[in-house]
Amino acid sequence: MNFDPRFSGRKFTSVGTRPIRPDGIDKVTGRARYGADFNMAGQLVGRVLRSPHAHARIVKIDTSKAEKLAGVKAVITAADLPDLTDGDAAMYDVLDNCMARTKALYDGHAVAAVAAIDARTARQALKLIEVEYELLAHVTDVDEAAKHTAPLINDAIFTEGLEEKPVKPSNVTKRSQFGHGDVHQGFGHADFIVERSFKTEQTHQGYIEPHACVANFSSDGTADLWVCTQGHFVYRQHCAQLLGMEASKLRVTSSEIGGGFGGKTHVWAEPVALALSRKAGRPVKLVMTRDEVFRASGPTSATSIDVKIGARKDGTITAAEATLRYSCGPYAGSWAEIGAMTAFACYKLDNVKTVGYEVLVNRPKTAAYRAPSAPMAAFAVESAVDELAKEVGMDPVEFRIRNAAQEGTRSSYGPVYGPIGIGPTLEAVKSHPHMKAPLGKNQGRGMACGFWFNFGGQTCTDLNIGMDGSVSLAVGTVDVGGSRASLSLVAAEELGIAYEQVKAIVADTSSLGYNDMTDGSRGTFSSSMATISAARNAIRILRERAAQMWDIAVDDVVWEKGHAIAKGEKHGNLGKLSLKEIAVESGKTGGPIAGHSELVADGAGVSFATHICDIEVDPETGATRVLRYTVVQDAGKAVHPTYVEGQYQGGAAQGIGWALNEEYIYGKDGRLQNAGFLDYRIPVCSDLPMIDTQILEIPNPNHPYGVRGVGETSIVPPLAAIANAVSNAVGVRMTHIPMSPPRILAALEERAG
């Protein structure tokens, strides 16, 4: 049956309600099983030896002593993970990151691994592995790395995206450019111009659960992997390719996930665990320590951004330009490209240009953090926009409203917008009580806007109806934010039954067709579309079975509110049949009843948000206190409003930590100095205010219920909103994130002269 994804404007019964989450009891009672909670009979303990150097050539690795230690069942190096990537540069980088080959490229880079009968033996074995290094010059700062005099990290990298192919290798891997119009001409028409440079430091997603997996490689060439991941189908593809397996021979089961936020979209230790299991002939459990998570799994990019914006006296922006440099670790990435795309996406601009540069540094491979790259770009742009509004003499909200993108606007990165929510979020902020609340001494208020694309992608769903009328919904998108409850609501809505009759599960890779990674805020958007499609396919079968039970034509049967109804006066005496009544008789009418769907969920619908922040700064210590925070964001349609509010609040909370405290600190030796929550300080309850939320619903025309993704946009505005608040509180523009007390004091001292 052809599926129509267009918005239908229907009224809802289940969708939009707030039922209890189905996984809540298991999680609060400890029954839920996360990555490290799974065990197999006879399993070994895996441990990884990591480089203590930021940049070093691996001259020699001697594992003989470790191999002879009693209780050690396998020791591997890069030789046990040969290059099977067949020229795929991106996959080769993944392979090299999992196990260093010729060089260790950052402090924490894996160089060998062991599997032993217990953790104590594994740790002893690591100490017995002898590695001879040739130390090389390193670079960890994005601006320093971009210089032509910087130590070269990969001599096979030549900058892409230039008009002429360079003749010399560089740490700058790629140049990306977006925009339209003539910025030079646009600046010529400006009465006011603001031009500033900004920096953001590297941060980590800060998920509570470290990376963990159990791998079991069987003698028949098949394997099982239990793992905490945001995308078990992608993990299957990557692990299979790196180990030279057919993907069908590797079954991957996703555990409950104790936080991911983009950090569990890459394989890190999983191929290593599989290689150890293959060599040992026994299951291997590998759990990263917190130190390893910080040193060797993907943080965000550090950035250096230059922004120039001009406007006329009436407040119309005439031109906007940004140059963005993003660190990507020692491997090529696409982070600056995304930053360049999102930088000015909130605004209607005739003349705009953004240029992004990807820069290699001797730090861990960069990974996504919710809306990857967008928060840093928004910090720079929204800070400059705030400053420009003051130059023009306009209220910062009114200035943004005047220049906000709208339906029909050509975005700064190319496409023309359909119905979008940036204008409504700004109007909501303008009239919000928060904007009118009085401020005290040493207090400031800031606001900022944010944008994210949202993704769709390949999605597959099964919906099975039991003979008792219950519904089992099998999805392939990992539940990272409550999607099982939301998808159960969608199935209940479509079938016309109670939410309690539906149970959603995340199926393993052998039980369902391929699903893309749960990222880009695609989980509920794409799987709800597939769930609607599967439910409608099941309804078609339910109508057929009802017609068979009544011995009438199927075209005379309609489905309404969970019942088959015979339409027409000639069938007036037939009444109606419930889903359960039809299911009970399914064995006599053709067997089990199910609906299946596989689709590519296009048209995810872009998302916008506007945040308000009040902050107090102690001028003597530079300490900050967030007093009040408000999030206004367009959800398209809030399937489960409580979860939507939680996503808004979570993004704001993480943004507060990013803006004020969190950063990777590297010493001159290139080693990470704060690889743990004691020294890398994420916000705790006492650091956060009550975060107010306002859900707007501007329907996405490309989804039957109007749904847009919500999980990522909420982390985009906080850095800028908080920076604007701090700048207003202290009377000096803050340009370096995080705004830690020493940086605030330095800014105050500079102002004092």
PDB file of N, CA and C in Angstrom, residues 43-128:
ATOM      1  N   GLN A  43      32.950 -15.741  29.883  1.00  0.00           N
ATOM      2  CA  GLN A  43      33.471 -14.516  29.277  1.00  0.00           C
ATOM      3  C   GLN A  43      34.804 -14.105  29.898  1.00  0.00           C
ATOM      4  N   LEU A  44      35.602 -13.443  29.079  1.00  0.00           N
ATOM      5  CA  LEU A  44      36.879 -12.887  29.493  1.00  0.00           C
ATOM      6  C   LEU A  44      36.740 -11.379  29.685  1.00  0.00           C
ATOM      7  N   VAL A  45      37.719 -10.803  30.351  1.00  0.00           N
ATOM      8  CA  VAL A  45      37.743  -9.360  30.571  1.00  0.00           C
ATOM      9  C   VAL A  45      38.727  -8.732  29.600  1.00  0.00           C
ATOM     10  N   GLY A  46      38.259  -7.765  28.831  1.00  0.00           N
ATOM     11  CA  GLY A  46      39.115  -7.067  27.886  1.00  0.00           C
ATOM     12  C   GLY A  46      39.630  -5.763  28.467  1.00  0.00           C
ATOM     13  N   ARG A  47      40.873  -5.430  28.158  1.00  0.00           N
ATOM     14  CA  ARG A  47      41.466  -4.155  28.561  1.00  0.00           C
ATOM     15  C   ARG A  47      42.330  -3.642  27.415  1.00  0.00           C
ATOM     16  N   VAL A  48      42.463  -2.328  27.321  1.00  0.00           N
ATOM     17  CA  VAL A  48      43.166  -1.697  26.202  1.00  0.00           C
ATOM     18  C   VAL A  48      44.377  -0.926  26.714  1.00  0.00           C
ATOM     19  N   LEU A  49      45.506  -1.099  26.043  1.00  0.00           N
ATOM     20  CA  LEU A  49      46.706  -0.311  26.321  1.00  0.00           C
ATOM     21  C   LEU A  49      46.661   0.933  25.443  1.00  0.00           C
ATOM     22  N   ARG A  50      46.853   2.091  26.055  1.00  0.00           N
ATOM     23  CA  ARG A  50      46.711   3.349  25.331  1.00  0.00           C
ATOM     24  C   ARG A  50      47.997   4.173  25.377  1.00  0.00           C
ATOM     25  N   SER A  51      48.210   4.916  24.336  1.00  0.00           N
ATOM     26  CA  SER A  51      49.417   5.734  24.230  1.00  0.00           C
ATOM     27  C   SER A  51      49.425   6.828  25.284  1.00  0.00           C
ATOM     28  N   PRO A  52      50.582   7.026  25.942  1.00  0.00           N
ATOM     29  CA  PRO A  52      50.720   8.150  26.876  1.00  0.00           C
ATOM     30  C   PRO A  52      51.233   9.410  26.177  1.00  0.00           C
ATOM     31  N   HIS A  53      51.360   9.347  24.867  1.00  0.00           N
ATOM     32  CA  HIS A  53      51.941  10.455  24.099  1.00  0.00           C
ATOM     33  C   HIS A  53      50.916  11.049  23.140  1.00  0.00           C
ATOM     34  N   ALA A  54      51.033  12.354  22.889  1.00  0.00           N
ATOM     35  CA  ALA A  54      50.115  13.040  21.986  1.00  0.00           C
ATOM     36  C   ALA A  54      50.400  12.711  20.528  1.00  0.00           C
ATOM     37  N   HIS A  55      51.645  12.433  20.205  1.00  0.00           N
ATOM     38  CA  HIS A  55      52.015  12.161  18.817  1.00  0.00           C
ATOM     39  C   HIS A  55      53.329  11.388  18.832  1.00  0.00           C
ATOM     40  N   ALA A  56      53.285  10.155  18.369  1.00  0.00           N
ATOM     41  CA  ALA A  56      54.498   9.332  18.417  1.00  0.00           C
ATOM     42  C   ALA A  56      54.428   8.224  17.376  1.00  0.00           C
ATOM     43  N   ARG A  57      55.550   7.961  16.766  1.00  0.00           N
ATOM     44  CA  ARG A  57      55.646   6.835  15.850  1.00  0.00           C
ATOM     45  C   ARG A  57      55.839   5.556  16.661  1.00  0.00           C
ATOM     46  N   ILE A  58      55.092   4.518  16.302  1.00  0.00           N
ATOM     47  CA  ILE A  58      55.212   3.236  16.996  1.00  0.00           C
ATOM     48  C   ILE A  58      56.335   2.441  16.315  1.00  0.00           C
ATOM     49  N   VAL A  59      57.456   2.368  16.977  1.00  0.00           N
ATOM     50  CA  VAL A  59      58.619   1.689  16.404  1.00  0.00           C
ATOM     51  C   VAL A  59      58.487   0.174  16.552  1.00  0.00           C
ATOM     52  N   LYS A  60      58.030  -0.259  17.740  1.00  0.00           N
ATOM     53  CA  LYS A  60      57.991  -1.703  18.008  1.00  0.00           C
ATOM     54  C   LYS A  60      57.040  -1.979  19.164  1.00  0.00           C
ATOM     55  N   ILE A  61      56.290  -3.083  19.054  1.00  0.00           N
ATOM     56  CA  ILE A  61      55.449  -3.553  20.155  1.00  0.00           C
ATOM     57  C   ILE A  61      55.817  -5.007  20.446  1.00  0.00           C
ATOM     58  N   ASP A  62      56.201  -5.280  21.682  1.00  0.00           N
ATOM     59  CA  ASP A  62      56.550  -6.637  22.101  1.00  0.00           C
ATOM     60  C   ASP A  62      55.491  -7.121  23.093  1.00  0.00           C
ATOM     61  N   THR A  63      54.685  -8.094  22.674  1.00  0.00           N
ATOM     62  CA  THR A  63      53.601  -8.616  23.519  1.00  0.00           C
ATOM     63  C   THR A  63      53.937  -9.973  24.123  1.00  0.00           C
ATOM     64  N   SER A  64      55.157 -10.454  23.937  1.00  0.00           N
ATOM     65  CA  SER A  64      55.492 -11.829  24.317  1.00  0.00           C
ATOM     66  C   SER A  64      55.327 -12.087  25.814  1.00  0.00           C
ATOM     67  N   LYS A  65      55.743 -11.150  26.639  1.00  0.00           N
ATOM     68  CA  LYS A  65      55.628 -11.359  28.081  1.00  0.00           C
ATOM     69  C   LYS A  65      54.169 -11.406  28.514  1.00  0.00           C
ATOM     70  N   ALA A  66      53.348 -10.550  27.929  1.00  0.00           N
ATOM     71  CA  ALA A  66      51.925 -10.546  28.273  1.00  0.00           C
ATOM     72  C   ALA A  66      51.258 -11.851  27.851  1.00  0.00           C
ATOM     73  N   GLU A  67      51.643 -12.367  26.704  1.00  0.00           N
ATOM     74  CA  GLU A  67      51.043 -13.598  26.194  1.00  0.00           C
ATOM     75  C   GLU A  67      51.364 -14.802  27.080  1.00  0.00           C
ATOM     76  N   LYS A  68      52.513 -14.752  27.764  1.00  0.00           N
ATOM     77  CA  LYS A  68      52.930 -15.865  28.615  1.00  0.00           C
ATOM     78  C   LYS A  68      52.326 -15.810  30.015  1.00  0.00           C
ATOM     79  N   LEU A  69      51.709 -14.686  30.359  1.00  0.00           N
ATOM     80  CA  LEU A  69      51.147 -14.546  31.697  1.00  0.00           C
ATOM     81  C   LEU A  69      49.959 -15.485  31.880  1.00  0.00           C
ATOM     82  N   ALA A  70      49.956 -16.221  32.969  1.00  0.00           N
ATOM     83  CA  ALA A  70      48.865 -17.154  33.252  1.00  0.00           C
ATOM     84  C   ALA A  70      47.534 -16.408  33.320  1.00  0.00           C
ATOM     85  N   GLY A  71      46.545 -16.932  32.635  1.00  0.00           N
ATOM     86  CA  GLY A  71      45.222 -16.319  32.628  1.00  0.00           C
ATOM     87  C   GLY A  71      44.960 -15.415  31.448  1.00  0.00           C
ATOM     88  N   VAL A  72      45.992 -15.101  30.680  1.00  0.00           N
ATOM     89  CA  VAL A  72      45.815 -14.287  29.472  1.00  0.00           C
ATOM     90  C   VAL A  72      45.457 -15.208  28.313  1.00  0.00           C
ATOM     91  N   LYS A  73      44.358 -14.919  27.635  1.00  0.00           N
ATOM     92  CA  LYS A  73      43.870 -15.782  26.562  1.00  0.00           C
ATOM     93  C   LYS A  73      44.042 -15.180  25.174  1.00  0.00           C
ATOM     94  N   ALA A  74      44.284 -13.882  25.107  1.00  0.00           N
ATOM     95  CA  ALA A  74      44.507 -13.255  23.800  1.00  0.00           C
ATOM     96  C   ALA A  74      45.155 -11.897  23.993  1.00  0.00           C
ATOM     97  N   VAL A  75      46.060 -11.565  23.099  1.00  0.00           N
ATOM     98  CA  VAL A  75      46.656 -10.234  23.021  1.00  0.00           C
ATOM     99  C   VAL A  75      46.616  -9.821  21.559  1.00  0.00           C
ATOM    100  N   ILE A  76      46.147  -8.618  21.289  1.00  0.00           N
ATOM    101  CA  ILE A  76      46.080  -8.173  19.893  1.00  0.00           C
ATOM    102  C   ILE A  76      46.736  -6.807  19.734  1.00  0.00           C
ATOM    103  N   THR A  77      47.208  -6.565  18.519  1.00  0.00           N
ATOM    104  CA  THR A  77      47.691  -5.262  18.083  1.00  0.00           C
ATOM    105  C   THR A  77      47.043  -4.985  16.729  1.00  0.00           C
ATOM    106  N   ALA A  78      47.519  -3.976  16.054  1.00  0.00           N
ATOM    107  CA  ALA A  78      46.967  -3.649  14.738  1.00  0.00           C
ATOM    108  C   ALA A  78      47.112  -4.810  13.762  1.00  0.00           C
ATOM    109  N   ALA A  79      48.094  -5.673  13.983  1.00  0.00           N
ATOM    110  CA  ALA A  79      48.289  -6.816  13.089  1.00  0.00           C
ATOM    111  C   ALA A  79      47.093  -7.772  13.115  1.00  0.00           C
ATOM    112  N   ASP A  80      46.343  -7.765  14.219  1.00  0.00           N
ATOM    113  CA  ASP A  80      45.176  -8.634  14.337  1.00  0.00           C
ATOM    114  C   ASP A  80      43.912  -7.982  13.789  1.00  0.00           C
ATOM    115  N   LEU A  81      44.038  -6.709  13.388  1.00  0.00           N
ATOM    116  CA  LEU A  81      42.955  -5.998  12.709  1.00  0.00           C
ATOM    117  C   LEU A  81      43.515  -5.441  11.403  1.00  0.00           C
ATOM    118  N   PRO A  82      43.802  -6.313  10.440  1.00  0.00           N
ATOM    119  CA  PRO A  82      44.413  -5.860   9.192  1.00  0.00           C
ATOM    120  C   PRO A  82      43.483  -4.936   8.416  1.00  0.00           C
ATOM    121  N   ASP A  83      44.068  -4.171   7.519  1.00  0.00           N
ATOM    122  CA  ASP A  83      43.301  -3.216   6.724  1.00  0.00           C
ATOM    123  C   ASP A  83      42.485  -3.947   5.654  1.00  0.00           C
ATOM    124  N   LEU A  84      41.174  -4.026   5.863  1.00  0.00           N
ATOM    125  CA  LEU A  84      40.258  -4.642   4.909  1.00  0.00           C
ATOM    126  C   LEU A  84      39.279  -3.621   4.356  1.00  0.00           C
ATOM    127  N   THR A  85      39.654  -2.350   4.407  1.00  0.00           N
ATOM    128  CA  THR A  85      38.720  -1.285   4.042  1.00  0.00           C
ATOM    129  C   THR A  85      38.679  -1.016   2.542  1.00  0.00           C
ATOM    130  N   ASP A  86      39.557  -1.644   1.782  1.00  0.00           N
ATOM    131  CA  ASP A  86      39.516  -1.569   0.317  1.00  0.00           C
ATOM    132  C   ASP A  86      39.501  -0.127  -0.189  1.00  0.00           C
ATOM    133  N   GLY A  87      40.377   0.682   0.378  1.00  0.00           N
ATOM    134  CA  GLY A  87      40.512   2.053  -0.104  1.00  0.00           C
ATOM    135  C   GLY A  87      39.496   3.032   0.437  1.00  0.00           C
ATOM    136  N   ASP A  88      38.620   2.599   1.320  1.00  0.00           N
ATOM    137  CA  ASP A  88      37.628   3.493   1.919  1.00  0.00           C
ATOM    138  C   ASP A  88      38.329   4.315   3.005  1.00  0.00           C
ATOM    139  N   ALA A  89      38.632   5.578   2.694  1.00  0.00           N
ATOM    140  CA  ALA A  89      39.427   6.409   3.604  1.00  0.00           C
ATOM    141  C   ALA A  89      38.727   6.625   4.938  1.00  0.00           C
ATOM    142  N   ALA A  90      37.411   6.831   4.915  1.00  0.00           N
ATOM    143  CA  ALA A  90      36.677   7.068   6.158  1.00  0.00           C
ATOM    144  C   ALA A  90      36.714   5.843   7.059  1.00  0.00           C
ATOM    145  N   MET A  91      36.543   4.650   6.468  1.00  0.00           N
ATOM    146  CA  MET A  91      36.577   3.436   7.273  1.00  0.00           C
ATOM    147  C   MET A  91      37.993   3.136   7.758  1.00  0.00           C
ATOM    148  N   TYR A  92      38.987   3.497   6.957  1.00  0.00           N
ATOM    149  CA  TYR A  92      40.371   3.304   7.410  1.00  0.00           C
ATOM    150  C   TYR A  92      40.640   4.159   8.650  1.00  0.00           C
ATOM    151  N   ASP A  93      40.107   5.381   8.676  1.00  0.00           N
ATOM    152  CA  ASP A  93      40.266   6.232   9.851  1.00  0.00           C
ATOM    153  C   ASP A  93      39.619   5.593  11.077  1.00  0.00           C
ATOM    154  N   VAL A  94      38.447   4.985  10.886  1.00  0.00           N
ATOM    155  CA  VAL A  94      37.776   4.293  11.992  1.00  0.00           C
ATOM    156  C   VAL A  94      38.652   3.151  12.502  1.00  0.00           C
ATOM    157  N   LEU A  95      39.204   2.385  11.561  1.00  0.00           N
ATOM    158  CA  LEU A  95      40.082   1.266  11.916  1.00  0.00           C
ATOM    159  C   LEU A  95      41.304   1.754  12.682  1.00  0.00           C
ATOM    160  N   ASP A  96      41.943   2.802  12.172  1.00  0.00           N
ATOM    161  CA  ASP A  96      43.155   3.321  12.807  1.00  0.00           C
ATOM    162  C   ASP A  96      42.848   3.890  14.185  1.00  0.00           C
ATOM    163  N   ASN A  97      41.670   4.482  14.330  1.00  0.00           N
ATOM    164  CA  ASN A  97      41.297   5.030  15.635  1.00  0.00           C
ATOM    165  C   ASN A  97      41.051   3.920  16.657  1.00  0.00           C
ATOM    166  N   CYS A  98      40.493   2.791  16.198  1.00  0.00           N
ATOM    167  CA  CYS A  98      40.242   1.671  17.110  1.00  0.00           C
ATOM    168  C   CYS A  98      41.538   1.015  17.572  1.00  0.00           C
ATOM    169  N   MET A  99      42.552   1.017  16.707  1.00  0.00           N
ATOM    170  CA  MET A  99      43.846   0.422  17.064  1.00  0.00           C
ATOM    171  C   MET A  99      44.930   1.082  16.213  1.00  0.00           C
ATOM    172  N   ALA A 100      45.787   1.864  16.859  1.00  0.00           N
ATOM    173  CA  ALA A 100      46.816   2.613  16.145  1.00  0.00           C
ATOM    174  C   ALA A 100      47.694   1.685  15.320  1.00  0.00           C
ATOM    175  N   ARG A 101      48.074   2.165  14.143  1.00  0.00           N
ATOM    176  CA  ARG A 101      48.853   1.337  13.237  1.00  0.00           C
ATOM    177  C   ARG A 101      50.313   1.800  13.206  1.00  0.00           C
ATOM    178  N   THR A 102      50.606   2.852  12.495  1.00  0.00           N
ATOM    179  CA  THR A 102      52.005   3.308  12.433  1.00  0.00           C
ATOM    180  C   THR A 102      52.316   4.377  13.468  1.00  0.00           C
ATOM    181  N   LYS A 103      51.282   5.157  13.852  1.00  0.00           N
ATOM    182  CA  LYS A 103      51.515   6.252  14.791  1.00  0.00           C
ATOM    183  C   LYS A 103      50.401   6.312  15.833  1.00  0.00           C
ATOM    184  N   ALA A 104      50.764   6.725  17.050  1.00  0.00           N
ATOM    185  CA  ALA A 104      49.782   7.117  18.047  1.00  0.00           C
ATOM    186  C   ALA A 104      49.525   8.604  17.842  1.00  0.00           C
ATOM    187  N   LEU A 105      48.257   8.958  17.663  1.00  0.00           N
ATOM    188  CA  LEU A 105      47.934  10.309  17.223  1.00  0.00           C
ATOM    189  C   LEU A 105      47.379  11.211  18.316  1.00  0.00           C
ATOM    190  N   TYR A 106      47.159  10.651  19.514  1.00  0.00           N
ATOM    191  CA  TYR A 106      46.682  11.461  20.622  1.00  0.00           C
ATOM    192  C   TYR A 106      46.885  10.704  21.928  1.00  0.00           C
ATOM    193  N   ASP A 107      46.904  11.434  23.018  1.00  0.00           N
ATOM    194  CA  ASP A 107      46.984  10.829  24.341  1.00  0.00           C
ATOM    195  C   ASP A 107      45.738   9.972  24.564  1.00  0.00           C
ATOM    196  N   GLY A 108      45.929   8.646  24.683  1.00  0.00           N
ATOM    197  CA  GLY A 108      44.799   7.738  24.856  1.00  0.00           C
ATOM    198  C   GLY A 108      44.525   6.861  23.660  1.00  0.00           C
ATOM    199  N   HIS A 109      45.264   7.047  22.574  1.00  0.00           N
ATOM    200  CA  HIS A 109      45.074   6.236  21.363  1.00  0.00           C
ATOM    201  C   HIS A 109      45.408   4.772  21.672  1.00  0.00           C
ATOM    202  N   ALA A 110      44.506   3.863  21.336  1.00  0.00           N
ATOM    203  CA  ALA A 110      44.714   2.438  21.596  1.00  0.00           C
ATOM    204  C   ALA A 110      45.867   1.894  20.757  1.00  0.00           C
ATOM    205  N   VAL A 111      46.761   1.124  21.396  1.00  0.00           N
ATOM    206  CA  VAL A 111      47.885   0.525  20.666  1.00  0.00           C
ATOM    207  C   VAL A 111      47.927  -1.000  20.807  1.00  0.00           C
ATOM    208  N   ALA A 112      47.241  -1.550  21.806  1.00  0.00           N
ATOM    209  CA  ALA A 112      47.185  -3.007  21.995  1.00  0.00           C
ATOM    210  C   ALA A 112      46.026  -3.302  22.943  1.00  0.00           C
ATOM    211  N   ALA A 113      45.637  -4.596  23.006  1.00  0.00           N
ATOM    212  CA  ALA A 113      44.553  -4.987  23.905  1.00  0.00           C
ATOM    213  C   ALA A 113      44.748  -6.426  24.339  1.00  0.00           C
ATOM    214  N   VAL A 114      44.204  -6.759  25.510  1.00  0.00           N
ATOM    215  CA  VAL A 114      44.320  -8.113  26.041  1.00  0.00           C
ATOM    216  C   VAL A 114      42.951  -8.608  26.482  1.00  0.00           C
ATOM    217  N   ALA A 115      42.804  -9.936  26.506  1.00  0.00           N
ATOM    218  CA  ALA A 115      41.637 -10.586  27.098  1.00  0.00           C
ATOM    219  C   ALA A 115      42.151 -11.610  28.102  1.00  0.00           C
ATOM    220  N   ALA A 116      41.675 -11.501  29.334  1.00  0.00           N
ATOM    221  CA  ALA A 116      42.169 -12.375  30.399  1.00  0.00           C
ATOM    222  C   ALA A 116      41.000 -12.854  31.251  1.00  0.00           C
ATOM    223  N   ILE A 117      41.314 -13.780  32.166  1.00  0.00           N
ATOM    224  CA  ILE A 117      40.259 -14.411  32.948  1.00  0.00           C
ATOM    225  C   ILE A 117      39.646 -13.471  33.974  1.00  0.00           C
ATOM    226  N   ASP A 118      40.351 -12.398  34.340  1.00  0.00           N
ATOM    227  CA  ASP A 118      39.789 -11.424  35.263  1.00  0.00           C
ATOM    228  C   ASP A 118      40.484 -10.078  35.051  1.00  0.00           C
ATOM    229  N   ALA A 119      39.925  -9.032  35.673  1.00  0.00           N
ATOM    230  CA  ALA A 119      40.425  -7.677  35.466  1.00  0.00           C
ATOM    231  C   ALA A 119      41.851  -7.510  35.981  1.00  0.00           C
ATOM    232  N   ARG A 120      42.165  -8.156  37.108  1.00  0.00           N
ATOM    233  CA  ARG A 120      43.501  -8.031  37.686  1.00  0.00           C
ATOM    234  C   ARG A 120      44.553  -8.581  36.732  1.00  0.00           C
ATOM    235  N   THR A 121      44.275  -9.745  36.171  1.00  0.00           N
ATOM    236  CA  THR A 121      45.222 -10.347  35.232  1.00  0.00           C
ATOM    237  C   THR A 121      45.360  -9.484  33.979  1.00  0.00           C
ATOM    238  N   ALA A 122      44.233  -8.928  33.520  1.00  0.00           N
ATOM    239  CA  ALA A 122      44.278  -8.083  32.319  1.00  0.00           C
ATOM    240  C   ALA A 122      45.133  -6.848  32.557  1.00  0.00           C
ATOM    241  N   ARG A 123      45.002  -6.246  33.726  1.00  0.00           N
ATOM    242  CA  ARG A 123      45.818  -5.067  34.036  1.00  0.00           C
ATOM    243  C   ARG A 123      47.302  -5.423  34.123  1.00  0.00           C
ATOM    244  N   GLN A 124      47.593  -6.560  34.704  1.00  0.00           N
ATOM    245  CA  GLN A 124      48.992  -7.004  34.767  1.00  0.00           C
ATOM    246  C   GLN A 124      49.554  -7.211  33.368  1.00  0.00           C
ATOM    247  N   ALA A 125      48.757  -7.795  32.509  1.00  0.00           N
ATOM    248  CA  ALA A 125      49.207  -8.071  31.141  1.00  0.00           C
ATOM    249  C   ALA A 125      49.533  -6.780  30.397  1.00  0.00           C
ATOM    250  N   LEU A 126      48.714  -5.746  30.590  1.00  0.00           N
ATOM    251  CA  LEU A 126      48.986  -4.475  29.916  1.00  0.00           C
ATOM    252  C   LEU A 126      50.350  -3.921  30.325  1.00  0.00           C
ATOM    253  N   LYS A 127      50.708  -4.092  31.580  1.00  0.00           N
ATOM    254  CA  LYS A 127      51.998  -3.583  32.069  1.00  0.00           C
ATOM    255  C   LYS A 127      53.173  -4.340  31.456  1.00  0.00           C
ATOM    256  N   LEU A 128      52.915  -5.557  30.992  1.00  0.00           N
ATOM    257  CA  LEU A 128      53.987  -6.378  30.411  1.00  0.00           C
ATOM    258  C   LEU A 128      54.197  -6.125  28.917  1.00  0.00           C
TER     259      LEU A 128
END
